[in-house]
Amino acid sequence: MEIHFSSSFACSLLIILVFLGCYSEATAGRGGIGGGIATYWGQNIREGRLTAACATGKFKVVNIGFLSTFGNGQLPQVNLTRHCSPICNGCWNVSAGIVNCHNDGVKVMLSIGGPHGNYSLSSGAEALDLADYIWNNFLHGHSTSLRPFGYAPLDGVDFRIERGEFSPYYTLLARRLHDYGRQWGRKVYLTAAPGCRFPDNYLTKSLYTGLFDYVWIRFFNDRQCQYNSGDPSGFRRSWMQWIHSIPARKFYVGIPASEEAGDGYVTPAVLIRDVLPFVKRSASYGGVMLFDLSNDVQTNYSSLISGRV
């Protein structure tokens, strides 16, 4: 039996198909990441205020970095470069930013470690002392001295350990922070930013505990596992190793927000077209981590992948 369509019906059908094709292409970058965006704030004045970053509506998590001095008998110290100086109690303005971010539904974390600084944990006592300090000065505890960011509590702690010797005591630090939260009925989120090469020299043992909520894998500055459009096998193998080995809630693809931010930069178009379709197949995929906000401000990367242009 032959079915004949009128010319007007065929024309209408063609218009609908063209419209759907254009719609699909236009929306490929809007919400195409299928998850949230996390970033780092605190290392460059050009990134602006914390309040402004959260008000964009683009970020799910903002990591304040870094608490980059601790261990070896040192008083823990935050370094926010040119934003403010905690030593002189000059970072209380960050407290208002934390409150505003919470009102916007954004989680704010204290990131410890970082690519620079002088930090280490050489004993269990140092790990417990650091946990106590973080709980009392940045989370829901109480300090006898002025808290560096005022009295607004952060949501948790991000582990970005990439310097010094391997230490088994970061696991003890994570457990102590987790136990503080359970003891006082306050959820303490734990996140981590390991390098993409598995296993990570500093954090893998801690991550095996299952205490961590989000893991943003740094797929940059390591050509063995950062994304390579000519041969993505190293990236894909690394992603699969992480998500099948570590019992975390969600995993994020960590990438530089600009070419200046690190080796391994991929354009927003390549991220959406080539990278995300692979990782989004995983039930534990959580989104994208952009390093860092100061670079994102220059490239508008987060807007391009979230559709908020």
Short mmCIF file of C-alpha atoms in Angstrom, two decimals:
data_model
loop_
_atom_site.label_atom_id
_atom_site.label_comp_id
_atom_site.label_asym_id
_atom_site.label_seq_id
_atom_site.Cartn_x
_atom_site.Cartn_y
_atom_site.Cartn_z
CA MET A 1 0.00 0.00 0.00
CA GLU A 2 1.42 3.36 -0.97
CA ILE A 3 0.96 6.41 1.25
CA HIS A 4 0.88 9.80 -0.43
CA PHE A 5 1.49 13.07 1.40
CA SER A 6 0.30 16.42 0.21
CA SER A 7 2.93 19.00 -0.66
CA SER A 8 1.76 21.22 2.22
CA PHE A 9 2.14 18.35 4.72
CA ALA A 10 5.61 17.50 3.41
CA CYS A 11 6.62 21.14 3.69
CA SER A 12 5.35 21.32 7.27
CA LEU A 13 7.19 18.13 8.16
CA LEU A 14 10.41 19.51 6.68
CA ILE A 15 10.08 22.70 8.74
CA ILE A 16 9.58 20.67 11.92
CA LEU A 17 12.62 18.51 11.21
CA VAL A 18 14.78 21.52 10.46
CA PHE A 19 13.57 23.20 13.66
CA LEU A 20 14.38 20.13 15.75
CA GLY A 21 17.82 19.89 14.18
CA CYS A 22 18.56 23.54 14.92
CA TYR A 23 17.20 23.22 18.43
CA SER A 24 19.35 20.20 19.15
CA GLU A 25 22.46 21.96 17.85
CA ALA A 26 21.71 25.19 19.70
CA THR A 27 21.10 23.47 23.01
CA ALA A 28 24.10 21.15 22.81
CA GLY A 29 26.07 23.59 24.95
CA ARG A 30 23.25 24.64 27.25
CA GLY A 31 23.11 22.36 30.24
CA GLY A 32 25.10 19.90 28.14
CA ILE A 33 27.48 19.11 30.98
CA GLY A 34 24.76 17.08 32.73
CA GLY A 35 26.04 18.01 36.17
CA GLY A 36 27.39 20.81 38.32
CA ILE A 37 30.43 23.06 38.06
CA ALA A 38 32.99 23.43 40.84
CA THR A 39 35.86 25.91 40.93
CA TYR A 40 38.60 27.42 43.10
CA TRP A 41 38.64 30.97 44.44
CA GLY A 42 41.23 32.91 46.38
CA GLN A 43 44.46 33.07 44.39
CA ASN A 44 44.01 36.10 42.16
CA ILE A 45 42.38 39.47 42.69
CA ARG A 46 41.00 39.55 39.14
CA GLU A 47 38.47 36.83 40.01
CA GLY A 48 36.47 39.36 42.05
CA ARG A 49 34.55 38.82 45.25
CA LEU A 50 33.23 35.49 46.45
CA THR A 51 29.69 36.88 46.58
CA ALA A 52 29.81 37.82 42.89
CA ALA A 53 31.03 34.36 41.88
CA CYS A 54 28.15 32.59 43.62
CA ALA A 55 25.59 35.11 42.38
CA THR A 56 26.23 34.04 38.77
CA GLY A 57 24.28 30.86 39.42
CA LYS A 58 26.89 28.83 37.52
CA PHE A 59 28.68 27.07 40.38
CA LYS A 60 27.63 24.25 42.67
CA VAL A 61 30.79 24.29 44.80
CA VAL A 62 33.46 26.93 45.38
CA ASN A 63 36.71 25.90 47.05
CA ILE A 64 38.50 28.68 48.94
CA GLY A 65 42.21 28.08 48.49
CA PHE A 66 44.42 27.57 50.18
CA LEU A 67 45.23 26.64 53.77
CA SER A 68 48.80 26.12 52.60
CA THR A 69 50.79 26.25 55.85
CA PHE A 70 50.46 23.50 58.46
CA GLY A 71 52.40 20.72 60.12
CA ASN A 72 56.00 20.63 61.39
CA GLY A 73 55.09 22.79 64.37
CA GLN A 74 53.68 25.61 62.24
CA LEU A 75 50.52 27.53 63.05
CA PRO A 76 48.03 26.73 60.26
CA GLN A 77 47.70 29.68 57.92
CA VAL A 78 45.48 30.60 54.96
CA ASN A 79 47.01 32.29 51.94
CA LEU A 80 44.52 34.29 49.86
CA THR A 81 47.30 36.26 48.13
CA ARG A 82 46.04 39.76 47.37
CA HIS A 83 42.46 39.30 48.53
CA CYS A 84 43.15 39.74 52.23
CA SER A 85 45.49 38.84 55.08
CA PRO A 86 44.16 36.51 57.80
CA ILE A 87 47.21 37.30 59.91
CA CYS A 88 45.90 40.83 60.44
CA ASN A 89 42.28 39.66 60.81
CA GLY A 90 41.66 41.19 57.41
CA CYS A 91 39.59 38.37 55.91
CA TRP A 92 36.39 38.84 57.81
CA ASN A 93 34.79 40.21 54.65
CA VAL A 94 34.98 36.65 53.32
CA SER A 95 32.38 35.74 55.95
CA ALA A 96 29.73 37.81 54.15
CA GLY A 97 30.66 36.04 50.92
CA ILE A 98 30.19 32.64 52.53
CA VAL A 99 26.75 33.61 53.83
CA ASN A 100 25.72 35.00 50.45
CA CYS A 101 26.93 31.87 48.67
CA HIS A 102 24.90 29.69 51.03
CA ASN A 103 21.85 31.83 50.31
CA ASP A 104 22.46 31.17 46.61
CA GLY A 105 22.61 27.42 47.23
CA VAL A 106 26.37 27.13 46.71
CA LYS A 107 28.59 25.00 48.94
CA VAL A 108 31.82 26.65 50.06
CA MET A 109 34.81 24.55 51.07
CA LEU A 110 38.18 25.24 52.65
CA SER A 111 40.86 23.77 50.40
CA ILE A 112 43.99 22.60 52.20
CA GLY A 113 47.37 22.14 50.52
CA GLY A 114 47.60 23.43 46.98
CA PRO A 115 50.43 23.69 44.44
CA HIS A 116 52.49 26.01 46.65
CA GLY A 117 53.10 26.46 50.35
CA ASN A 118 54.77 24.68 53.21
CA TYR A 119 52.65 21.85 54.54
CA SER A 120 53.02 18.31 55.79
CA LEU A 121 51.62 15.83 58.30
CA SER A 122 54.29 13.76 59.98
CA SER A 123 52.36 12.26 62.88
CA GLY A 124 48.91 11.32 64.09
CA ALA A 125 49.08 14.10 66.66
CA GLU A 126 49.64 16.68 63.91
CA ALA A 127 46.67 15.34 61.96
CA LEU A 128 44.36 15.50 64.98
CA ASP A 129 45.57 18.98 65.92
CA LEU A 130 44.92 20.20 62.38
CA ALA A 131 41.43 18.68 62.39
CA ASP A 132 40.68 20.41 65.69
CA TYR A 133 41.96 23.72 64.32
CA ILE A 134 39.89 23.46 61.14
CA TRP A 135 36.73 22.47 63.03
CA ASN A 136 37.06 25.33 65.51
CA ASN A 137 38.23 28.03 63.11
CA PHE A 138 36.43 27.27 59.84
CA LEU A 139 33.57 24.86 60.49
CA HIS A 140 31.04 24.60 63.34
CA GLY A 141 33.35 24.73 66.35
CA HIS A 142 34.32 27.66 68.53
CA SER A 143 37.70 29.34 68.78
CA THR A 144 39.15 31.34 71.64
CA SER A 145 40.77 33.64 69.06
CA LEU A 146 39.32 35.44 66.04
CA ARG A 147 38.37 33.06 63.27
CA PRO A 148 40.15 33.84 59.95
CA PHE A 149 36.87 34.14 57.98
CA GLY A 150 34.65 35.28 60.82
CA TYR A 151 31.83 33.20 62.22
CA ALA A 152 30.20 31.94 59.00
CA PRO A 153 30.88 28.19 58.90
CA LEU A 154 32.13 26.54 55.73
CA ASP A 155 30.54 23.36 54.40
CA GLY A 156 33.60 21.18 54.57
CA VAL A 157 37.20 20.58 53.56
CA ASP A 158 38.79 19.99 50.18
CA PHE A 159 42.04 17.97 50.10
CA ARG A 160 44.37 19.20 47.40
CA ILE A 161 47.63 17.64 48.49
CA GLU A 162 50.37 17.76 45.88
CA ARG A 163 53.59 18.56 47.73
CA GLY A 164 55.94 16.90 50.18
CA GLU A 165 56.34 13.26 51.11
CA PHE A 166 53.52 10.74 51.21
CA SER A 167 51.76 10.83 54.55
CA PRO A 168 49.28 8.25 55.86
CA TYR A 169 47.96 10.83 58.31
CA TYR A 170 45.68 12.60 55.84
CA THR A 171 43.40 9.59 56.29
CA LEU A 172 43.30 10.28 60.02
CA LEU A 173 42.58 13.95 59.34
CA ALA A 174 39.62 13.01 57.12
CA ARG A 175 38.24 10.59 59.71
CA ARG A 176 38.51 13.14 62.50
CA LEU A 177 36.67 15.80 60.47
CA HIS A 178 33.99 13.28 59.52
CA ASP A 179 33.58 12.21 63.15
CA TYR A 180 33.26 15.84 64.27
CA GLY A 181 30.33 16.23 61.91
CA ARG A 182 28.61 13.08 63.18
CA GLN A 183 29.22 13.98 66.80
CA TRP A 184 27.64 17.42 66.48
CA GLY A 185 24.99 16.56 63.89
CA ARG A 186 26.62 18.77 61.27
CA LYS A 187 27.43 17.34 57.86
CA VAL A 188 31.09 17.94 57.00
CA TYR A 189 31.58 17.54 53.27
CA LEU A 190 34.91 16.07 52.24
CA THR A 191 36.24 16.56 48.72
CA ALA A 192 39.57 15.90 47.04
CA ALA A 193 41.51 16.90 43.94
CA PRO A 194 43.93 14.08 43.11
CA GLY A 195 46.09 14.08 40.01
CA CYS A 196 44.68 12.05 37.15
CA ARG A 197 47.38 9.36 37.24
CA PHE A 198 46.05 6.44 39.27
CA PRO A 199 46.88 5.86 42.03
CA ASP A 200 47.57 9.37 43.32
CA ASN A 201 50.71 9.43 45.47
CA TYR A 202 49.15 11.56 48.20
CA LEU A 203 45.43 10.89 48.41
CA THR A 204 44.47 7.43 47.16
CA LYS A 205 44.73 5.77 50.58
CA SER A 206 42.49 8.43 52.12
CA LEU A 207 39.99 8.13 49.29
CA TYR A 208 39.65 4.37 49.83
CA THR A 209 37.92 5.13 53.15
CA GLY A 210 34.67 6.04 51.40
CA LEU A 211 34.41 9.25 53.44
CA PHE A 212 34.69 11.61 50.46
CA ASP A 213 31.66 13.11 48.78
CA TYR A 214 33.14 14.63 45.64
CA VAL A 215 36.40 13.93 43.82
CA TRP A 216 37.55 16.41 41.16
CA ILE A 217 40.24 14.58 39.22
CA ARG A 218 42.85 16.98 37.86
CA PHE A 219 43.12 16.03 34.20
CA PHE A 220 45.88 18.53 33.56
CA ASN A 221 49.65 18.89 33.86
CA ASP A 222 50.10 15.17 33.24
CA ARG A 223 50.26 14.09 29.60
CA GLN A 224 49.83 10.45 30.51
CA CYS A 225 46.18 10.97 31.46
CA GLN A 226 45.03 14.48 30.47
CA TYR A 227 42.70 14.63 27.48
CA ASN A 228 44.35 14.30 24.07
CA SER A 229 42.04 14.56 21.07
CA GLY A 230 44.51 12.57 18.96
CA ASP A 231 44.53 9.68 21.42
CA PRO A 232 42.01 9.88 24.29
CA SER A 233 42.79 6.38 25.55
CA GLY A 234 44.95 7.59 28.45
CA PHE A 235 42.20 9.93 29.64
CA ARG A 236 39.50 7.28 29.32
CA ARG A 237 41.56 4.63 31.07
CA SER A 238 42.30 7.00 33.96
CA TRP A 239 38.63 7.99 34.34
CA MET A 240 37.53 4.35 34.48
CA GLN A 241 40.22 3.47 37.02
CA TRP A 242 39.15 6.26 39.34
CA ILE A 243 35.41 5.69 39.23
CA HIS A 244 35.70 1.91 39.64
CA SER A 245 38.33 1.99 42.38
CA ILE A 246 37.31 4.80 44.72
CA PRO A 247 34.01 4.72 46.68
CA ALA A 248 33.11 8.42 46.36
CA ARG A 249 29.62 9.82 45.71
CA LYS A 250 30.47 11.81 42.58
CA PHE A 251 33.45 12.37 40.30
CA TYR A 252 34.18 15.57 38.39
CA VAL A 253 36.38 16.12 35.34
CA GLY A 254 38.94 18.72 36.40
CA ILE A 255 40.30 20.91 33.60
CA PRO A 256 42.05 24.28 33.26
CA ALA A 257 39.71 27.21 32.56
CA SER A 258 42.28 28.73 30.21
CA GLU A 259 45.47 27.80 28.39
CA GLU A 260 47.40 29.77 31.01
CA ALA A 261 45.97 27.70 33.88
CA GLY A 262 47.73 24.48 32.97
CA ASP A 263 48.73 21.97 30.32
CA GLY A 264 45.70 19.98 29.24
CA TYR A 265 43.32 22.79 28.30
CA VAL A 266 40.45 21.74 26.04
CA THR A 267 38.06 24.16 24.40
CA PRO A 268 34.43 24.24 25.57
CA ALA A 269 33.35 22.82 22.21
CA VAL A 270 35.73 19.85 22.52
CA LEU A 271 34.67 19.28 26.13
CA ILE A 272 31.00 19.10 25.20
CA ARG A 273 31.44 17.20 21.95
CA ASP A 274 34.20 14.71 22.79
CA VAL A 275 34.92 14.52 26.52
CA LEU A 276 31.57 14.66 28.28
CA PRO A 277 29.68 12.07 26.19
CA PHE A 278 32.14 9.47 27.48
CA VAL A 279 32.20 10.39 31.19
CA LYS A 280 28.46 11.06 31.39
CA ARG A 281 27.82 7.36 30.85
CA SER A 282 29.02 6.79 34.43
CA ALA A 283 26.37 6.92 37.15
CA SER A 284 28.94 8.52 39.47
CA TYR A 285 29.67 11.40 37.09
CA GLY A 286 29.06 14.69 38.90
CA GLY A 287 30.16 17.48 36.61
CA VAL A 288 33.17 19.64 35.75
CA MET A 289 35.77 21.31 37.96
CA LEU A 290 37.33 24.43 36.45
CA PHE A 291 40.70 25.64 37.67
CA ASP A 292 40.40 28.36 38.60
CA LEU A 293 37.92 31.23 38.85
CA SER A 294 40.43 33.90 37.87
CA ASN A 295 41.03 32.09 34.58
CA ASP A 296 37.33 31.43 34.10
CA VAL A 297 36.65 35.15 34.41
CA GLN A 298 39.02 35.76 31.49
CA THR A 299 37.69 33.04 29.18
CA ASN A 300 34.05 32.86 30.24
CA TYR A 301 34.43 29.08 30.13
CA SER A 302 31.76 28.29 32.71
CA SER A 303 29.23 30.39 30.83
CA LEU A 304 30.00 28.68 27.55
CA ILE A 305 29.45 25.18 28.94
CA SER A 306 26.47 26.04 31.13
CA GLY A 307 24.59 28.11 28.58
CA ARG A 308 24.72 31.28 30.71
CA VAL A 309 26.30 33.45 28.03
#
